[in-house]
Tab-separated table of C-alpha atoms (C1' of nucleotides) in Angstrom:
chain	number	residue	atom	x	y	z
U	1	MET	CA	22.550	11.283	67.961
U	2	PRO	CA	19.443	13.018	66.844
U	3	GLU	CA	17.445	11.765	63.919
U	4	MET	CA	13.745	11.169	64.415
U	5	PRO	CA	14.009	7.995	66.570
U	6	GLU	CA	16.448	9.602	68.990
U	7	VAL	CA	14.436	12.817	69.170
U	8	GLU	CA	11.303	10.792	69.874
U	9	ALA	CA	13.124	8.950	72.664
U	10	VAL	CA	14.229	12.302	74.110
U	11	CYS	CA	10.628	13.525	74.053
U	12	ARG	CA	9.183	10.442	75.738
U	13	LYS	CA	11.694	10.552	78.517
U	14	LEU	CA	11.173	14.266	79.048
U	15	ARG	CA	7.379	14.017	78.907
U	16	ASP	CA	7.282	11.560	81.808
U	17	VAL	CA	8.825	14.018	84.213
U	18	VAL	CA	8.146	17.599	83.133
U	19	VAL	CA	4.523	17.799	82.033
U	20	GLY	CA	2.537	19.789	84.556
U	21	LEU	CA	5.518	21.646	85.975
U	22	ARG	CA	5.976	25.403	85.915
U	23	ILE	CA	8.994	27.102	84.420
U	24	GLU	CA	10.284	29.433	87.097
U	25	GLY	CA	13.241	30.726	85.179
U	26	ILE	CA	15.553	30.098	82.260
U	27	GLN	CA	19.270	30.735	82.062
U	28	VAL	CA	20.539	31.099	78.525
U	29	PHE	CA	24.238	30.671	77.904
U	30	ARG	CA	24.147	29.949	74.190
U	31	CYS	CA	21.856	28.498	71.497
U	32	ALA	CA	18.979	30.845	72.427
U	33	THR	CA	18.349	34.479	73.327
U	34	ASP	CA	17.225	36.162	76.520
U	35	ALA	CA	13.974	37.023	74.758
U	36	VAL	CA	13.262	33.292	74.564
U	37	ALA	CA	13.807	32.993	78.300
U	38	GLU	CA	11.439	35.882	78.964
U	39	ALA	CA	8.779	34.437	76.684
U	40	ALA	CA	8.778	31.084	78.471
U	41	ALA	CA	9.314	32.038	82.109
U	42	GLY	CA	6.338	31.723	84.420
U	43	ARG	CA	4.451	29.329	82.154
U	44	ASP	CA	3.391	25.725	82.764
U	45	ILE	CA	4.567	22.872	80.551
U	46	GLN	CA	1.364	21.346	79.256
U	47	ALA	CA	2.699	18.870	76.708
U	48	VAL	CA	5.845	17.601	75.022
U	49	GLU	CA	5.440	16.968	71.305
U	50	ARG	CA	7.674	16.091	68.403
U	51	ARG	CA	7.418	16.973	64.725
U	52	GLY	CA	10.188	15.559	62.533
U	53	LYS	CA	13.367	16.283	64.452
U	54	HIS	CA	11.804	19.259	66.247
U	55	ILE	CA	10.891	19.212	69.933
U	56	LEU	CA	7.891	21.272	70.996
U	57	LEU	CA	7.201	22.124	74.615
U	58	ARG	CA	3.633	23.398	74.708
U	59	LEU	CA	3.340	26.026	77.406
U	60	SER	CA	0.373	27.725	79.012
U	61	GLY	CA	-0.855	30.908	77.366
U	62	GLY	CA	-0.525	29.554	73.832
U	63	VAL	CA	3.266	29.653	73.676
U	64	THR	CA	5.522	26.923	72.329
U	65	LEU	CA	9.145	26.486	73.322
U	66	HIS	CA	10.753	25.009	70.238
U	67	THR	CA	14.080	23.155	70.163
U	68	HIS	CA	16.159	21.657	67.387
U	69	LEU	CA	19.126	19.558	68.490
U	70	ARG	CA	20.935	19.753	65.123
U	71	MET	CA	24.102	17.620	65.090
U	72	SER	CA	25.061	17.060	68.693
U	73	GLY	CA	22.431	18.528	70.986
U	74	ASN	CA	20.628	16.778	73.807
U	75	LEU	CA	17.696	17.776	75.969
U	76	PHE	CA	16.972	16.069	79.247
U	77	ALA	CA	15.537	16.504	82.717
U	78	ILE	CA	17.620	16.657	85.859
U	79	PRO	CA	16.386	16.247	89.444
U	80	ASP	CA	18.017	19.422	90.761
U	81	TRP	CA	18.834	22.342	88.488
U	82	ARG	CA	21.484	23.629	90.881
U	83	PHE	CA	23.621	20.598	90.107
U	84	HIS	CA	23.833	20.479	86.370
U	85	LEU	CA	27.208	18.869	85.912
U	86	ALA	CA	26.606	18.803	82.194
U	87	GLU	CA	27.758	21.697	80.101
U	88	ALA	CA	24.440	23.488	79.812
U	89	ARG	CA	23.687	25.825	76.926
U	90	VAL	CA	20.246	26.506	78.344
U	91	LEU	CA	19.095	25.696	81.879
U	92	ILE	CA	15.365	25.633	82.586
U	93	GLN	CA	14.481	25.860	86.260
U	94	LEU	CA	11.251	24.115	87.185
U	95	ARG	CA	8.985	24.479	90.183
U	96	GLY	CA	9.968	21.935	92.811
U	97	GLY	CA	13.666	22.292	92.045
U	98	SER	CA	14.069	20.022	89.029
U	99	GLY	CA	15.223	21.261	85.647
U	100	ILE	CA	15.714	20.734	81.951
U	101	VAL	CA	19.109	21.075	80.321
U	102	LEU	CA	19.875	21.792	76.686
U	103	GLU	CA	23.336	20.412	76.240
U	104	ASP	CA	25.421	20.709	73.086
U	105	GLY	CA	29.188	20.681	72.892
U	106	ARG	CA	29.149	22.163	69.406
U	107	ALA	CA	26.505	24.759	70.259
U	108	LEU	CA	24.699	24.253	66.976
U	109	ALA	CA	21.369	23.456	68.635
U	110	ARG	CA	18.704	26.162	68.672
U	111	MET	CA	15.885	26.982	71.045
U	112	ASP	CA	13.237	29.608	70.376
U	113	ALA	CA	9.740	30.522	71.472
U	114	ALA	CA	6.652	31.743	69.642
U	115	ALA	CA	2.874	31.524	69.580
U	116	ASP	CA	1.543	27.998	68.995
U	117	GLU	CA	-0.072	28.914	65.674
U	118	LYS	CA	3.123	30.435	64.364
U	119	ILE	CA	5.187	27.354	65.228
U	120	ASN	CA	2.534	24.998	63.865
U	121	LYS	CA	2.369	26.908	60.623
U	122	ARG	CA	6.113	26.804	60.239
U	123	MET	CA	6.298	23.078	60.949
U	124	ASN	CA	3.576	22.312	58.441
U	125	GLU	CA	5.153	24.471	55.769
U	126	GLU	CA	8.631	23.067	56.178
U	127	LEU	CA	7.971	19.433	56.943
U	128	GLY	CA	6.544	16.513	55.035
U	129	PRO	CA	4.497	13.756	56.667
U	130	GLU	CA	5.549	11.901	59.785
U	131	PRO	CA	7.065	8.658	58.492
U	132	LEU	CA	5.350	6.581	61.191
U	133	GLY	CA	2.083	8.512	60.936
U	134	ALA	CA	-1.144	7.440	59.249
U	135	ASP	CA	-0.842	9.947	56.402
U	136	PHE	CA	2.504	8.643	55.198
U	137	THR	CA	0.932	6.316	52.661
U	138	VAL	CA	2.541	4.449	49.778
U	139	THR	CA	0.338	6.343	47.337
U	140	ARG	CA	1.335	9.715	48.688
U	141	PHE	CA	5.007	8.776	48.693
U	142	GLN	CA	4.791	7.516	45.103
U	143	ALA	CA	3.141	10.747	44.016
U	144	MET	CA	5.938	12.780	45.587
U	145	ALA	CA	8.672	10.593	44.126
U	146	LYS	CA	7.221	10.932	40.649
U	147	LEU	CA	7.637	14.711	40.806
U	148	SER	CA	11.252	14.814	41.964
U	149	ARG	CA	14.496	14.314	40.133
U	150	GLN	CA	16.478	14.399	43.361
U	151	PRO	CA	18.979	11.588	43.948
U	152	ALA	CA	17.340	9.078	46.299
U	153	LYS	CA	19.577	9.885	49.263
U	154	LEU	CA	18.931	13.631	49.053
U	155	PHE	CA	15.235	13.023	48.514
U	156	LEU	CA	15.048	11.055	51.760
U	157	MET	CA	16.996	13.661	53.701
U	158	ASP	CA	14.875	16.546	52.431
U	159	GLN	CA	12.597	17.224	55.388
U	160	SER	CA	9.842	18.554	53.148
U	161	ASN	CA	9.458	15.090	51.613
U	162	VAL	CA	9.503	13.038	54.801
U	163	ALA	CA	10.175	14.477	58.245
U	164	GLY	CA	12.814	12.916	60.423
U	165	LEU	CA	15.345	10.988	58.357
U	166	GLY	CA	18.973	12.038	58.615
U	167	ASN	CA	22.276	10.901	57.168
U	168	ILE	CA	22.519	7.571	58.993
U	169	TYR	CA	19.013	6.217	58.576
U	170	ALA	CA	18.681	7.492	55.008
U	171	ALA	CA	21.686	5.338	54.103
U	172	GLU	CA	20.271	2.343	55.972
U	173	VAL	CA	16.867	2.776	54.324
U	174	LEU	CA	18.408	2.779	50.846
U	175	PHE	CA	20.467	-0.310	51.593
U	176	ARG	CA	17.462	-2.269	52.822
U	177	ALA	CA	15.447	-1.191	49.806
U	178	GLY	CA	18.264	-2.023	47.370
U	179	VAL	CA	18.251	1.491	45.921
U	180	HIS	CA	21.402	3.274	44.805
U	181	PRO	CA	21.809	6.608	46.640
U	182	ARG	CA	22.342	8.525	43.384
U	183	LYS	CA	19.294	7.096	41.622
U	184	PRO	CA	16.877	9.904	40.687
U	185	VAL	CA	13.635	8.999	42.449
U	186	ASN	CA	11.405	9.755	39.469
U	187	ARG	CA	13.244	7.038	37.580
U	188	LEU	CA	12.378	4.341	40.094
U	189	SER	CA	9.481	2.034	39.227
U	190	MET	CA	6.394	2.369	41.414
U	191	PRO	CA	7.009	-1.037	43.045
U	192	ARG	CA	10.517	0.073	43.938
U	193	VAL	CA	9.194	3.331	45.450
U	194	ALA	CA	6.749	1.214	47.434
U	195	ARG	CA	9.664	-0.872	48.643
U	196	LEU	CA	11.492	2.306	49.623
U	197	HIS	CA	8.442	3.408	51.596
U	198	GLY	CA	8.308	0.064	53.409
U	199	SER	CA	11.993	0.318	54.160
U	200	ILE	CA	11.590	3.794	55.684
U	201	VAL	CA	8.880	2.543	58.011
U	202	ARG	CA	10.749	-0.611	59.005
U	203	VAL	CA	14.077	1.137	59.623
U	204	LEU	CA	12.506	3.877	61.707
U	205	GLU	CA	10.409	1.459	63.742
U	206	ASP	CA	13.468	-0.624	64.532
U	207	ALA	CA	15.624	2.412	65.258
U	208	LEU	CA	12.917	3.827	67.490
U	209	LYS	CA	12.747	0.653	69.582
U	210	SER	CA	16.502	0.742	69.866
U	211	ALA	CA	16.610	4.425	70.821
U	212	VAL	CA	13.866	4.063	73.414
U	213	ALA	CA	15.647	1.064	74.951
U	214	ALA	CA	18.933	2.936	75.048
U	215	TYR	CA	17.333	6.021	76.603
U	216	SER	CA	15.486	4.107	79.287
U	217	GLY	CA	18.918	3.416	80.719
U	218	PRO	CA	21.014	0.374	81.617
U	219	GLY	CA	19.200	-2.680	82.886
U	220	SER	CA	16.352	-2.599	80.421
U	221	PHE	CA	18.645	-3.013	77.468
U	222	HIS	CA	18.409	-6.069	75.238
U	223	SER	CA	20.721	-6.733	72.337
U	224	GLU	CA	17.903	-7.695	69.970
U	225	GLU	CA	16.681	-4.133	70.347
U	226	THR	CA	19.935	-2.650	69.071
U	227	PHE	CA	19.596	-1.232	65.576
U	228	GLU	CA	22.182	-2.755	63.305
U	229	MET	CA	24.020	-0.458	60.918
U	230	ARG	CA	24.654	-2.386	57.730
U	231	VAL	CA	26.378	0.309	55.680
U	232	TYR	CA	26.786	3.516	57.683
U	233	ASP	CA	30.404	4.106	58.698
U	234	ARG	CA	31.437	0.755	57.229
U	235	GLU	CA	33.547	1.894	54.300
U	236	GLY	CA	35.726	-0.947	53.045
U	237	GLU	CA	33.955	-3.645	55.080
U	238	PRO	CA	32.244	-6.528	53.292
U	239	CYS	CA	28.506	-6.246	52.718
U	240	THR	CA	26.513	-8.542	55.025
U	241	ILE	CA	24.573	-9.816	51.999
U	242	CYS	CA	26.921	-9.972	49.002
U	243	GLU	CA	30.345	-9.444	50.559
U	244	ARG	CA	31.303	-6.622	48.227
U	245	ARG	CA	33.049	-3.753	49.936
U	246	ILE	CA	30.938	-0.891	51.249
U	247	ARG	CA	31.694	2.386	49.520
U	248	ARG	CA	31.639	5.967	50.704
U	249	ILE	CA	30.769	8.778	48.316
U	250	PRO	CA	30.130	12.477	48.911
U	251	GLN	CA	26.545	13.679	48.395
U	252	GLY	CA	25.257	17.086	49.346
U	253	GLY	CA	28.484	17.716	51.212
U	254	ARG	CA	28.049	14.647	53.431
U	255	SER	CA	29.187	11.045	53.346
U	256	THR	CA	26.908	8.426	51.860
U	257	TYR	CA	27.672	4.759	52.467
U	258	TYR	CA	26.263	2.048	50.234
U	259	CYS	CA	26.824	-1.417	48.810
U	260	PRO	CA	27.669	-1.358	45.088
U	261	GLY	CA	26.414	-4.935	44.759
U	262	CYS	CA	23.019	-4.689	46.466
U	263	GLN	CA	22.046	-1.117	45.559
U	264	ARG	CA	21.134	-0.271	41.988
O	1	DA	C1'	14.249	25.474	40.184
O	2	DA	C1'	17.973	22.720	41.496
O	3	DC	C1'	22.304	22.179	43.104
O	4	DA	C1'	27.016	23.050	45.377
O	5	DC	C1'	29.313	25.056	49.008
O	6	DG	C1'	30.600	27.573	53.077
O	7	DA	C1'	29.126	28.904	57.605
O	8	DC	C1'	27.811	27.769	62.066
O	9	DC	C1'	30.767	25.323	66.322
O	10	DT	C1'	33.698	22.075	68.990
O	11	DG	C1'	35.996	17.819	69.678
O	12	DG	C1'	37.869	13.411	68.417
O	13	DT	C1'	41.064	10.789	65.875
O	14	DA	C1'	44.079	9.104	62.023
O	15	DG	C1'	48.342	10.031	60.100
O	16	DC	C1'	52.749	11.960	59.877
T	1	DT	C1'	54.447	13.979	71.931
T	2	DG	C1'	52.593	17.339	68.988
T	3	DC	C1'	51.028	19.028	64.965
T	4	DT	C1'	47.747	19.014	60.887
T	5	DA	C1'	43.846	17.622	58.382
T	6	DC	C1'	39.713	15.763	58.244
T	7	DC	C1'	35.588	13.994	60.033
T	8	DA	C1'	31.026	14.243	62.629
T	9	DG	C1'	23.730	12.130	63.612
T	10	DG	C1'	21.707	19.227	60.626
T	11	DT	C1'	20.167	23.318	58.635
T	12	DC	C1'	20.557	27.921	56.524
T	13	DG	C1'	22.165	31.549	53.452
T	14	DT	C1'	24.505	32.660	49.272
T	15	DG	C1'	25.904	32.106	44.755
T	16	DT	C1'	25.813	29.759	40.139
DNA sequence: AACACGACCTGGTAGC
DNA sequence: TGCTACCAGGTCGTGT
């Protein structure tokens, strides 16, 4: 589920219903500590923000409740916190009776709380530019690529280069840009890095539309808004462009899918 | 500095 | 049916 587009969709949906509400209490079962609950209880939710794959609930008193969904987490509002049928790892009780649930079967998600400045500092130290933000320019991306010998796939997944790409969209970005996942980025020509940049933006814009449509629930779902995976999880299937079989290779301990014909 | 790898967790599924 | 092995959208700590 959660790469940047999905996390953004989670934030938008949450923002609509929780901003302005007070946190009356928090029950922590896993994925957080009781200290986190104490730090956030009694505060108002003033804003819901996202940075990379991180979710930031800005609370009154200069405190941020920070969540990372990792592999399988989800964060969503429910109308009545007493009836959380979902397997909650953290249950946030809001004034008026509604709630927010952190759900995660694998319990790898993490929620913590700290002063705004501390969280902001951490985000800015760890994360590169927002891929759909104004400061993610071709020039900046080219400058970064020139300095790195990382294989293209790992370069894209490194959150300090660009914030928000994960295993699926990194593979899709490389396919659309025609770049081989093992290609060291400093050995790509500047036009090819520019193409990679364009591909990042296009893939994430499309995936975001798709994620937002999916999260707004059934009824408002149109097939042209569904993001099409061209290589991810398609090992052995023919490439949609050149018909050669999609390959799967290990990279950084994960699976990378690519087309040996289209990606060089 | 750059990389590989296991750990963190649970659940689903392919294969025998 | 039941077992095993492997796989999973992410990150962190450790070791080479």
